[in-house]
mmCIF file of C-alpha atoms and ligand atoms in Angstrom:
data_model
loop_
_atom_site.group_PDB
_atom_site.id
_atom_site.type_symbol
_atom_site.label_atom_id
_atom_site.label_comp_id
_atom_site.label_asym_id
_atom_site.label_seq_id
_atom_site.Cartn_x
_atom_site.Cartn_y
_atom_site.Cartn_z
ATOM 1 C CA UNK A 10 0.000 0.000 0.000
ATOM 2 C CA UNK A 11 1.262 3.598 -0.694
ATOM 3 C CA UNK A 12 -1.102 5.869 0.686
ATOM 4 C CA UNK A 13 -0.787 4.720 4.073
ATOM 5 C CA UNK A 14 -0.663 8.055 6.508
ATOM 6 C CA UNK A 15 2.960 8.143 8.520
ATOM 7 C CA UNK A 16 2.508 9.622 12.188
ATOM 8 C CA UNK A 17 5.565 10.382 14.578
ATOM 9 C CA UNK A 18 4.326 11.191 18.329
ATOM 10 C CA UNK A 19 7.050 12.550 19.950
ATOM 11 C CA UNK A 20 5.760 11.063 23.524
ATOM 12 C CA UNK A 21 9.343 11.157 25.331
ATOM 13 C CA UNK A 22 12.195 13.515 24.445
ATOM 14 C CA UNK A 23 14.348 13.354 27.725
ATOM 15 C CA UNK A 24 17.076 12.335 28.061
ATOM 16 C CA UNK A 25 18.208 10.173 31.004
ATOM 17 C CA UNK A 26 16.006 11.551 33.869
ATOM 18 C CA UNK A 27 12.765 13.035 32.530
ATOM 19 C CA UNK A 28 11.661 16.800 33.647
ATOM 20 C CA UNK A 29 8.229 18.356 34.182
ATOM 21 C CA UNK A 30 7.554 18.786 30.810
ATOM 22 C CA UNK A 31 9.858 16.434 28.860
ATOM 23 C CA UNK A 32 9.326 12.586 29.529
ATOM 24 C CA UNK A 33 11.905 9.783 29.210
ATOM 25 C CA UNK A 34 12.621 8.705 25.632
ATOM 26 C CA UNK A 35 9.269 7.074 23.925
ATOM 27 C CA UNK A 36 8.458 7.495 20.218
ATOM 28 C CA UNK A 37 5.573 5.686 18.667
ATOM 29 C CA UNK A 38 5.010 5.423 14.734
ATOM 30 C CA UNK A 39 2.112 5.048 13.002
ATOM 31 C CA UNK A 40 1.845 4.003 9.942
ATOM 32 C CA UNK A 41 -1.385 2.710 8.714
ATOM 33 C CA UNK A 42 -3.100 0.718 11.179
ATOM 34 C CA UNK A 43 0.017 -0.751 12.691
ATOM 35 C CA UNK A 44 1.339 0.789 15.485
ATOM 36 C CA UNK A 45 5.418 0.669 16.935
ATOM 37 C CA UNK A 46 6.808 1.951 19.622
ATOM 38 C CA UNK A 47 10.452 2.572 19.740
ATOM 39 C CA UNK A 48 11.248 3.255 23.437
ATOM 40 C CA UNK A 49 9.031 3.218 26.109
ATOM 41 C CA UNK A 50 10.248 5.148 29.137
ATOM 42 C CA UNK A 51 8.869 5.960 32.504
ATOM 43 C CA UNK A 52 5.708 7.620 32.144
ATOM 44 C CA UNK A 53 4.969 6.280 28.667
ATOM 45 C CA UNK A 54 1.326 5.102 29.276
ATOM 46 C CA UNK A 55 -0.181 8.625 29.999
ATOM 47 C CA UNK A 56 1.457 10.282 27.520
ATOM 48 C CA UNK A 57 -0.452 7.838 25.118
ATOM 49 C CA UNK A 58 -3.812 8.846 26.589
ATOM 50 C CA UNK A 59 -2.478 12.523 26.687
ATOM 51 C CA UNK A 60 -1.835 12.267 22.608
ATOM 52 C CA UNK A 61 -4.803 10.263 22.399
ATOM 53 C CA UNK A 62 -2.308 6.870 20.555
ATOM 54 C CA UNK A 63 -4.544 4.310 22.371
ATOM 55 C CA UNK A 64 -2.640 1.804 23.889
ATOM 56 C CA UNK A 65 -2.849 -0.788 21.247
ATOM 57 C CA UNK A 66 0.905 -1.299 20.393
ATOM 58 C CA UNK A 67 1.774 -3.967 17.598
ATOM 59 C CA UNK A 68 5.604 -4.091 18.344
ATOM 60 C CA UNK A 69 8.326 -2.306 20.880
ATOM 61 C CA UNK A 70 11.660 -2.007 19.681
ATOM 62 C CA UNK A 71 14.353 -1.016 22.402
ATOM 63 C CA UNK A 72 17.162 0.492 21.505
ATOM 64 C CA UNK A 73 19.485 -0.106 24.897
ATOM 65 C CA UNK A 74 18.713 -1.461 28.521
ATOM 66 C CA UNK A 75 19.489 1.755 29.938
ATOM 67 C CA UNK A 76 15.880 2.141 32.537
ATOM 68 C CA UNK A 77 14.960 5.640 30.730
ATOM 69 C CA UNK A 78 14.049 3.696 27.901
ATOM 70 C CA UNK A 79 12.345 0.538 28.785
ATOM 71 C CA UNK A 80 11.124 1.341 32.534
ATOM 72 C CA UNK A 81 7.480 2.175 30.711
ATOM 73 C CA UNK A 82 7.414 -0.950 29.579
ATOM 74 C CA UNK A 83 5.950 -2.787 32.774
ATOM 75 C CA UNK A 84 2.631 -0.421 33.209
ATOM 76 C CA UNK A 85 2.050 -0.832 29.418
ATOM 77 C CA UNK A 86 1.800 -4.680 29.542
ATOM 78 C CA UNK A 87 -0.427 -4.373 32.635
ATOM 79 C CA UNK A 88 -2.775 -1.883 30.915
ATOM 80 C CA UNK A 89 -2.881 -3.783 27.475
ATOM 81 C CA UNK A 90 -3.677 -7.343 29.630
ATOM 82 C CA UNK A 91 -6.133 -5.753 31.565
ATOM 83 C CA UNK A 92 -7.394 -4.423 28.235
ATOM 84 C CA UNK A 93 -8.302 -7.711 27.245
ATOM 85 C CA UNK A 94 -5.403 -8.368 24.652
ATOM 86 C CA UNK A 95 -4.640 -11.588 23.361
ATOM 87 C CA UNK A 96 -2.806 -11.115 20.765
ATOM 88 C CA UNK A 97 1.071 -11.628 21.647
ATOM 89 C CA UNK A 98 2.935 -8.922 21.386
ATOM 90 C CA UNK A 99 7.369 -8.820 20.397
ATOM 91 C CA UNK A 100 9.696 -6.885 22.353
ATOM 92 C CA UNK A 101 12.157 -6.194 19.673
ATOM 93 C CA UNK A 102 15.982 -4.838 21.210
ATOM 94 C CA UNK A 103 19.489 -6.093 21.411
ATOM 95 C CA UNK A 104 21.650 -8.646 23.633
ATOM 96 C CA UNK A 105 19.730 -8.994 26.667
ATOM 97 C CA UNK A 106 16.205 -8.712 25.089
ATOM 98 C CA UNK A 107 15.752 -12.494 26.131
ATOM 99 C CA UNK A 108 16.721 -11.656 30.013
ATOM 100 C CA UNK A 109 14.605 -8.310 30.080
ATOM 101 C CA UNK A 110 11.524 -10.541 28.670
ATOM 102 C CA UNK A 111 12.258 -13.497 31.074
ATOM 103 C CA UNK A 112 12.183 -10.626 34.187
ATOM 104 C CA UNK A 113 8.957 -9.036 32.624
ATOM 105 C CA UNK A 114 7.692 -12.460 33.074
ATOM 106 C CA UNK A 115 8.563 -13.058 36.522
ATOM 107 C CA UNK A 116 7.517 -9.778 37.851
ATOM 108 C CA UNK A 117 3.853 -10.222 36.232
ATOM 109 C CA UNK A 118 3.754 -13.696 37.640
ATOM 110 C CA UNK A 119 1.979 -14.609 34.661
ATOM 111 C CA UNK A 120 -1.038 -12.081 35.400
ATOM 112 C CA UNK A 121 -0.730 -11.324 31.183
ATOM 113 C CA UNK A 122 -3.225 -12.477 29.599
ATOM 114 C CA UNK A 123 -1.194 -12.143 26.211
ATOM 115 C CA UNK A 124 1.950 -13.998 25.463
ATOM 116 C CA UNK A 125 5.344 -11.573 25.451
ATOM 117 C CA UNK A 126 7.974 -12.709 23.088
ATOM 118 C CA UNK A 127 11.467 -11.235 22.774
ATOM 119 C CA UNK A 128 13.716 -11.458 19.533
ATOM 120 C CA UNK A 129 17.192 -10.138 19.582
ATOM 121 C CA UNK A 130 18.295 -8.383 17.100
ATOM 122 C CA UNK A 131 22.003 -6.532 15.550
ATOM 123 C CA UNK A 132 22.977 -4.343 13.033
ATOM 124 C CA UNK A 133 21.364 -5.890 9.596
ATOM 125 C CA UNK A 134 18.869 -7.564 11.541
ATOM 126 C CA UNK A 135 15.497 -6.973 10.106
ATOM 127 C CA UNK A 136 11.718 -7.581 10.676
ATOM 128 C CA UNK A 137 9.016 -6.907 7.797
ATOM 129 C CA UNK A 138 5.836 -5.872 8.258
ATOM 130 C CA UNK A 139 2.952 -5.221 5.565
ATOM 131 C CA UNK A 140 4.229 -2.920 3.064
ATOM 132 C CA UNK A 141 7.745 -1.771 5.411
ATOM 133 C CA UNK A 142 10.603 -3.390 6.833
ATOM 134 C CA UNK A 143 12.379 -1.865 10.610
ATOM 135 C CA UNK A 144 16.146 -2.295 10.214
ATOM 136 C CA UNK A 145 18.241 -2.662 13.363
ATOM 137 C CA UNK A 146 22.226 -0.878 12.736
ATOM 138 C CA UNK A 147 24.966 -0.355 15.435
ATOM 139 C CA UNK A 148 25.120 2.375 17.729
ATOM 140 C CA UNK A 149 27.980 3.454 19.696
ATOM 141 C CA UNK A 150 26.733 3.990 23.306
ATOM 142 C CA UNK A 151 29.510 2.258 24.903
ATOM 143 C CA UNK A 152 27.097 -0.996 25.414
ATOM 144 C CA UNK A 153 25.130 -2.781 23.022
ATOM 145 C CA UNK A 154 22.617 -0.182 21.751
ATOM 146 C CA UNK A 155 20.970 -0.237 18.193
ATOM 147 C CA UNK A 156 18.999 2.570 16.050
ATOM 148 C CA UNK A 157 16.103 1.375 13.950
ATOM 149 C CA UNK A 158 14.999 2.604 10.607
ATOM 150 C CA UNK A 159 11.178 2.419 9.602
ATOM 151 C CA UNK A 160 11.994 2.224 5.365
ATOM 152 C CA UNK A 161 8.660 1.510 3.045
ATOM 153 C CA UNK A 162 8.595 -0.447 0.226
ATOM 154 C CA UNK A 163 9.292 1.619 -3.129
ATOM 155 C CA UNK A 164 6.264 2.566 -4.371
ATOM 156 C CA UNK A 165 4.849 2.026 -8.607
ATOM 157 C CA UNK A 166 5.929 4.682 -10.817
ATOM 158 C CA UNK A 167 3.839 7.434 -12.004
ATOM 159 C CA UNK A 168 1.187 6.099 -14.652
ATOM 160 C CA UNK A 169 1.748 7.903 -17.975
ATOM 161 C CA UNK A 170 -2.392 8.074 -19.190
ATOM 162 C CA UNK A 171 -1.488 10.189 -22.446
ATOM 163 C CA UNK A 172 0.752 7.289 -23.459
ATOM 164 C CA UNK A 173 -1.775 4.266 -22.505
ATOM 165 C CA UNK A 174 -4.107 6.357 -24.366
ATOM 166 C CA UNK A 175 -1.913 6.272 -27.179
ATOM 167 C CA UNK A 176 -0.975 2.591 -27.569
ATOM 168 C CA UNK A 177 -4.831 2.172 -27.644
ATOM 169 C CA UNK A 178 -5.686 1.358 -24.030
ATOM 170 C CA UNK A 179 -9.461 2.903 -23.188
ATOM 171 C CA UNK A 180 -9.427 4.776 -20.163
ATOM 172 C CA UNK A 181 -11.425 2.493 -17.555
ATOM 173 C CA UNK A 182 -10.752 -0.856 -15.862
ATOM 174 C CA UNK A 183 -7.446 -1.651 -18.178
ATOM 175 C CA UNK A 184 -5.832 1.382 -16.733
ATOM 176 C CA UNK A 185 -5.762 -0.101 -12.932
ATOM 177 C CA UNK A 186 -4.658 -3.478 -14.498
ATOM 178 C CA UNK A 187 -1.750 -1.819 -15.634
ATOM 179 C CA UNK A 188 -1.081 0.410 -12.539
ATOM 180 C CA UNK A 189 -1.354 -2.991 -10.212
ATOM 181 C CA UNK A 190 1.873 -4.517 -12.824
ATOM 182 C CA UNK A 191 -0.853 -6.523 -15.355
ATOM 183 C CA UNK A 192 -0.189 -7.543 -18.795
ATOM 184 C CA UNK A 193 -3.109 -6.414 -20.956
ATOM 185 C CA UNK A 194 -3.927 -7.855 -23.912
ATOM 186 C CA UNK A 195 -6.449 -5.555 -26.549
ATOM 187 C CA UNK A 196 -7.921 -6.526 -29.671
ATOM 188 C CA UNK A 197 -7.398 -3.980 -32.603
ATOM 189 C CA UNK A 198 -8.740 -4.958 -35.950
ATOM 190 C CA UNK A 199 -8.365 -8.408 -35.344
ATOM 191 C CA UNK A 200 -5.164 -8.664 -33.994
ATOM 192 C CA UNK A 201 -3.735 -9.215 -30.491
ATOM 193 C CA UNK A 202 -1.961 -6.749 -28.686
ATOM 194 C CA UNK A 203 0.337 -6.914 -25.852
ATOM 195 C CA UNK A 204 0.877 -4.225 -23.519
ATOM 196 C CA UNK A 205 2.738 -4.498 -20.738
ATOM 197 C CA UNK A 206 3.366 -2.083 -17.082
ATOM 198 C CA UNK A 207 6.715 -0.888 -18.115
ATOM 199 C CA UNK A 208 5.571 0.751 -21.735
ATOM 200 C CA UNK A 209 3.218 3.185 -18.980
ATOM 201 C CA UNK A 210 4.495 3.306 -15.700
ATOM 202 C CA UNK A 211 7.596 4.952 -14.452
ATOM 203 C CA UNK A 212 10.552 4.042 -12.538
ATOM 204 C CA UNK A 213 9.252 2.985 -9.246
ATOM 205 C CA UNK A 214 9.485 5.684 -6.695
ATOM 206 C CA UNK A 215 10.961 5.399 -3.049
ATOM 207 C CA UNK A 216 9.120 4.782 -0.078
ATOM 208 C CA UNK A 217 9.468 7.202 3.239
ATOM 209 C CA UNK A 218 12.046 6.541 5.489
ATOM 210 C CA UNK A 219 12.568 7.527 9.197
ATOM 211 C CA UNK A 220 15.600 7.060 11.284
ATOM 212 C CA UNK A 221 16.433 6.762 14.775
ATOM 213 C CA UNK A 222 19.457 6.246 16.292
ATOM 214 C CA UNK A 223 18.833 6.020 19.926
ATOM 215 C CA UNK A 224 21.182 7.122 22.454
ATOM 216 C CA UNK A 225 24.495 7.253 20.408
ATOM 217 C CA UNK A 226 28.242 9.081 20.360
ATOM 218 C CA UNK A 227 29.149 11.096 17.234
ATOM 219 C CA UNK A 228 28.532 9.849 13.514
ATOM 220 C CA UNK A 229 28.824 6.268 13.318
ATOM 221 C CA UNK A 230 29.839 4.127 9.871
ATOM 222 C CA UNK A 231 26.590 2.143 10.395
ATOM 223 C CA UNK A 232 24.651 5.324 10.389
ATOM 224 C CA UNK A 233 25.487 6.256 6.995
ATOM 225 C CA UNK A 234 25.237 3.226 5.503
ATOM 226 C CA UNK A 235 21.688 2.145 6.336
ATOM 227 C CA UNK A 236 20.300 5.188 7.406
ATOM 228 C CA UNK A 237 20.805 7.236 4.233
ATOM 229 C CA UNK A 238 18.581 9.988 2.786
ATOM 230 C CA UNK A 239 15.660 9.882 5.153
ATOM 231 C CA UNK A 240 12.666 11.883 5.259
ATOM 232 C CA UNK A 241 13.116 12.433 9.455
ATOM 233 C CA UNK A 242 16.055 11.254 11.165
ATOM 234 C CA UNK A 243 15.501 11.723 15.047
ATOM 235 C CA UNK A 244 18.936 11.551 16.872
ATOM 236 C CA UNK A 245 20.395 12.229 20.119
ATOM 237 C CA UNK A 246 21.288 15.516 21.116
ATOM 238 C CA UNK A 247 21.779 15.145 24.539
ATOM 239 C CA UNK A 248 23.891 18.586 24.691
ATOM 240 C CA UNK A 249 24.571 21.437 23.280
ATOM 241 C CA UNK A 250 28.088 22.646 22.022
ATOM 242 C CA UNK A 251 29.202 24.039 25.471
ATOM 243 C CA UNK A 252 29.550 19.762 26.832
ATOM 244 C CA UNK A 253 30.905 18.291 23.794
ATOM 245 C CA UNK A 254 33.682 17.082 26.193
ATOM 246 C CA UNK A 255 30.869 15.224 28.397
ATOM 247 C CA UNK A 256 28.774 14.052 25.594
ATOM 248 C CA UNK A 257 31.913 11.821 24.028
ATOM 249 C CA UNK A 258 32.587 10.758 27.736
ATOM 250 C CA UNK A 259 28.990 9.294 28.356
ATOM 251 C CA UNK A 260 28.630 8.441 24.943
ATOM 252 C CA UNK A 261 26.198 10.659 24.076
ATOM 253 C CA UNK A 262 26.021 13.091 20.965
ATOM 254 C CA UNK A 263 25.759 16.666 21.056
ATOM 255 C CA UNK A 264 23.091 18.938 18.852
ATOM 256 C CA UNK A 265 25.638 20.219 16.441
ATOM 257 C CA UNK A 266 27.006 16.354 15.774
ATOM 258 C CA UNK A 267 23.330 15.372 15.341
ATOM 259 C CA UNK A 268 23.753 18.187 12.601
ATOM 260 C CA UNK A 269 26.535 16.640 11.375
ATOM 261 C CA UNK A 270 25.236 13.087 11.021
ATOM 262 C CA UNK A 271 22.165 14.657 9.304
ATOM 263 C CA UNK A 272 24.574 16.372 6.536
ATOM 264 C CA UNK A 273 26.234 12.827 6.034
ATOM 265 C CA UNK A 274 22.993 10.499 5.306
ATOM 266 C CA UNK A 275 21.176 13.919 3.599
ATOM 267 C CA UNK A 276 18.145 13.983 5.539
ATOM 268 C CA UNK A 277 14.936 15.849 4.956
ATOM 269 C CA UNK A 278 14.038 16.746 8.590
ATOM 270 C CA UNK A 279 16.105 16.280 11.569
ATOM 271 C CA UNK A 280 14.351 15.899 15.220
ATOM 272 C CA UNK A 281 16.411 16.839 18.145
ATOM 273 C CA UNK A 282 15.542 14.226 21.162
ATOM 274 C CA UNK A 283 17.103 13.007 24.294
ATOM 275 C CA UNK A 284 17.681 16.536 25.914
ATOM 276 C CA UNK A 285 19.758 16.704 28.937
ATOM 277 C CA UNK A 286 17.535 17.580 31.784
ATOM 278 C CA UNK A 287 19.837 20.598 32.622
ATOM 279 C CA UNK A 288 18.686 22.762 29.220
ATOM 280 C CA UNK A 289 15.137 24.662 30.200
ATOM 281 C CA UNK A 290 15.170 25.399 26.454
ATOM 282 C CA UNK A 291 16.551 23.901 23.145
ATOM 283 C CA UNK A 292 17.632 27.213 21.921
ATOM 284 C CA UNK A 293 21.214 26.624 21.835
ATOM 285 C CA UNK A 294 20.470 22.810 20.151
ATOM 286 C CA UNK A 295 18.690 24.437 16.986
ATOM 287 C CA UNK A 296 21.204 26.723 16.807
ATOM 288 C CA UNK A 297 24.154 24.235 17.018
ATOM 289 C CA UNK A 298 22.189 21.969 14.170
ATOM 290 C CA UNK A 299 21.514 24.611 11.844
ATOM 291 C CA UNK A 300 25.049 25.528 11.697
ATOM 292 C CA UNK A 301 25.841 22.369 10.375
ATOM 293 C CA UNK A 302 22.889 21.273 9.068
ATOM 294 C CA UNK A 303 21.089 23.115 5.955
ATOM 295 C CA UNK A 304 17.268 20.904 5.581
ATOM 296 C CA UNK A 305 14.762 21.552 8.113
ATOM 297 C CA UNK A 306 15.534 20.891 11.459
ATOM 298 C CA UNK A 307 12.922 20.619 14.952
ATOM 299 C CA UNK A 308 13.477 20.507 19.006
ATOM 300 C CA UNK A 309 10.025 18.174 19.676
ATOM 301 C CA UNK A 310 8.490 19.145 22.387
ATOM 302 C CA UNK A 311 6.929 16.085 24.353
ATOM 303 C CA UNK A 312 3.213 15.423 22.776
ATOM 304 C CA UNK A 313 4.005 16.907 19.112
ATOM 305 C CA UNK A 314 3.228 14.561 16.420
ATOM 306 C CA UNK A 315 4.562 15.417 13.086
ATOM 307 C CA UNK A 316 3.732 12.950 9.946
ATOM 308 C CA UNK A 317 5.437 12.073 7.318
ATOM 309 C CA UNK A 318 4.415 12.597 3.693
ATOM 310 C CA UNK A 319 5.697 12.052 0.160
ATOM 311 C CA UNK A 320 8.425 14.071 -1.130
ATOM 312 C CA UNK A 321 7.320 13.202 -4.893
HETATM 313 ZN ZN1 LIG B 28 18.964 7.437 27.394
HETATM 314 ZN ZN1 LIG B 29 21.612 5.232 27.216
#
C-alpha cells in the first residue's frame, strides 16, 4: 500500500532523567493501522492517553537497557492485559532482550493475559511488516545499543495516461490493471496486442524513510550506511556545544554532531531528542544543528506529532 498516513508522536524527548515537561525517551510510529513503539520510558502510558495513541501497540523495539528507555514498559503490559489483549505482542531490542523478557515475566507472575515474546536483534537484523521493513544498525553507546529505521517499500511509478491512451488502451478498468503490474492484452482490428506495465508506468518511486538512532556518540559508519537519505532522522542531542567534552565521555552526541550526522545520510528533517535535563530550552540545540545542518531541522516538544508525507 502507498497511501498509508505516517505519524511520529514525539511522547518522550528526555534524556536520562525526565523533567516536568519532557518525559523519558518514547516514540511511537504510526503508519497505517500498525502501530510501533520505539522506546518506552517511565511515564509512557499517559502520555499515550495525553496524545490520544490508544494503547494498542503492535511491536516495541528497544534500543538499549538503559531504565529511561524501557522502565514504561511494565505499566504498558499491565494496561494492554487488563485491556483484554490476546494477541502476543514482540519486544524487539538487542543482547539482553531475552533476560529483560524473562524478568517481565517473573515480575507479572503470569497475570498477562497475552503472550510476550522477545527477539534479539544486531545491526542488519530486520523484521518486515505489511508494506515496510524496521532495520536494526549499530550504535555506539559504549554498550550494546541499536537505532532502527522504519523504510517503506518503493512505491509504482507514475502512470503515464497520455501514453496508454496512445498505444490504444481505453481509459477504464485496463488502466488499474496496468497500474497494479498486469499484462493487458487488446484486440485492434483483429489482432492481439500486448501491452505491458513498463511501456506506462515509471521508474518505481521510493518509499518514506525515518531514522532513529537512539542514544548514540558522534557519527557512526553504520549510520550512513543504512540510514541514508531519510525523510526524518531523530537523533540524540543530549547537549549542546558548550559539553561536547561530556557528551563523548557518556557516549552521548551533542546537537551540532546530530547536525553533522544529518549532513552525512542527507536527511529531509532532523528531530532533536534526548535533551539533557539541565537545558530549560533547546535554543542553543537548533542553533548548534543549523550551523551544520542546511534541511529543516525541529526541538520536539513532548506530545508533538509530526507525519510524514511524500516528497514526490
Ligand atoms: Zn537514554
Ligand atoms: Zn543510554
Amino acid at each position: 500500500m502507498s497511501g498509508e498516513t505516517l505519524q511520529v508522536y514525539f511522547l518522550g524527548t528526555a534524556g536520562a532523567l525526565p523533567t516536568p515537561v519532557r518525559n523519558p525517551p518514547c516514540i511511537l510510529i504510526r503508519r497505517g493501522t500498525d502501530t510501533l513503539l520505539f522506546d518506552c520510558g517511565e511515564g509512557a502510558q499517559q502520555q499515550m492517553m495525553r496524545a490520544r495513541c490508544g494503547f494498542t501497540v503492535d511491536a516495541i523495539f528497544v534500543t538499549h537497557w538503559h531504565a529511561d528507555h524501557f522502565l514504561g514498559i511494565f505499566g504498558l503490559v499491565q494496561t494492554m492485559s487488563f485491556n483484554g489483549r490476546t494477541d502476543p505482542l514482540t519486544i524487539y531490542g538487542p543482547f539482553w532482550v531475552h533476560e529483560f523478557v524473562d524478568c517481565l515475566r517473573l515480575l507479572s507472575k503470569g497475570n498477562l493475559k497475552f503472550e510476550i515474546q522477545s527477539a534479539e536483534l544486531s545491526q542488519g537484523s530486520w523484521v518486515r511488516f505489511t508494506g515496510y521493513t524496521v532495520t536494526a544498525f549499530a550504535a555506539n553507546h559504549g554498550m550494546p545499543a541499536l537505532g532502527y529505521v522504519l523504510e517503506e517499500d518503493p512505491r509504482p511509478g507514475r502512470f503515464d495516461r497520455d501514453r496508454a491512451v496512445s498505444l490504444g488502451v481505453p481509459p477504464g478498468p485496463l488502466f488499474g490493471r496496468l497500474q497494479r503490474g498486469e499484462t493487458i492484452t487488446l484486440q485492434k482490428e483483429g489482432i492481439e496486442h500486448t501491452i505491458h506495465p513498463s511501456e506506462v508506468m515509471g521508474v518505481p518511486r521510493k518509499g518514506r524513510k525515518i531514522v532513529y538512532t537512539g542514544d548514540t556518540r558522534n557519527i557512526t559508519t553504520s549510520l550512513t550506511e543504512y540510514g541514508q537519505d531519510p525523510d526524518l532522522l531523530i537523533h540524540d542531542a543530549t547537549y549542546d556545544e558548550t559539553e561536547v567534552k561530556r557528551a563523548s565521555e557518556f557516549y552521548h552526541a551533542t546537537a551540532a554532531q546530530a547536525g553533522e550526522a544529518a549532513a552525512a545520510v542527507n536527511a529531509h528533517t532532523l528531530a532533536l531528542v534526548h535533551i539533557s535535563s539541565r537545558y530549560t530550552d533547546t535554543v542553543s540545540h537548533v542553533k548548534d544543528a543549523k550551523e551544520k545542518f542546511s534541511g529543516n531541522v525541529i526541538a520536539p516538544k513532548d506530545l508533538e506529532m509530526i507525519e510524514i508525507t511524500f516528497r514526490d
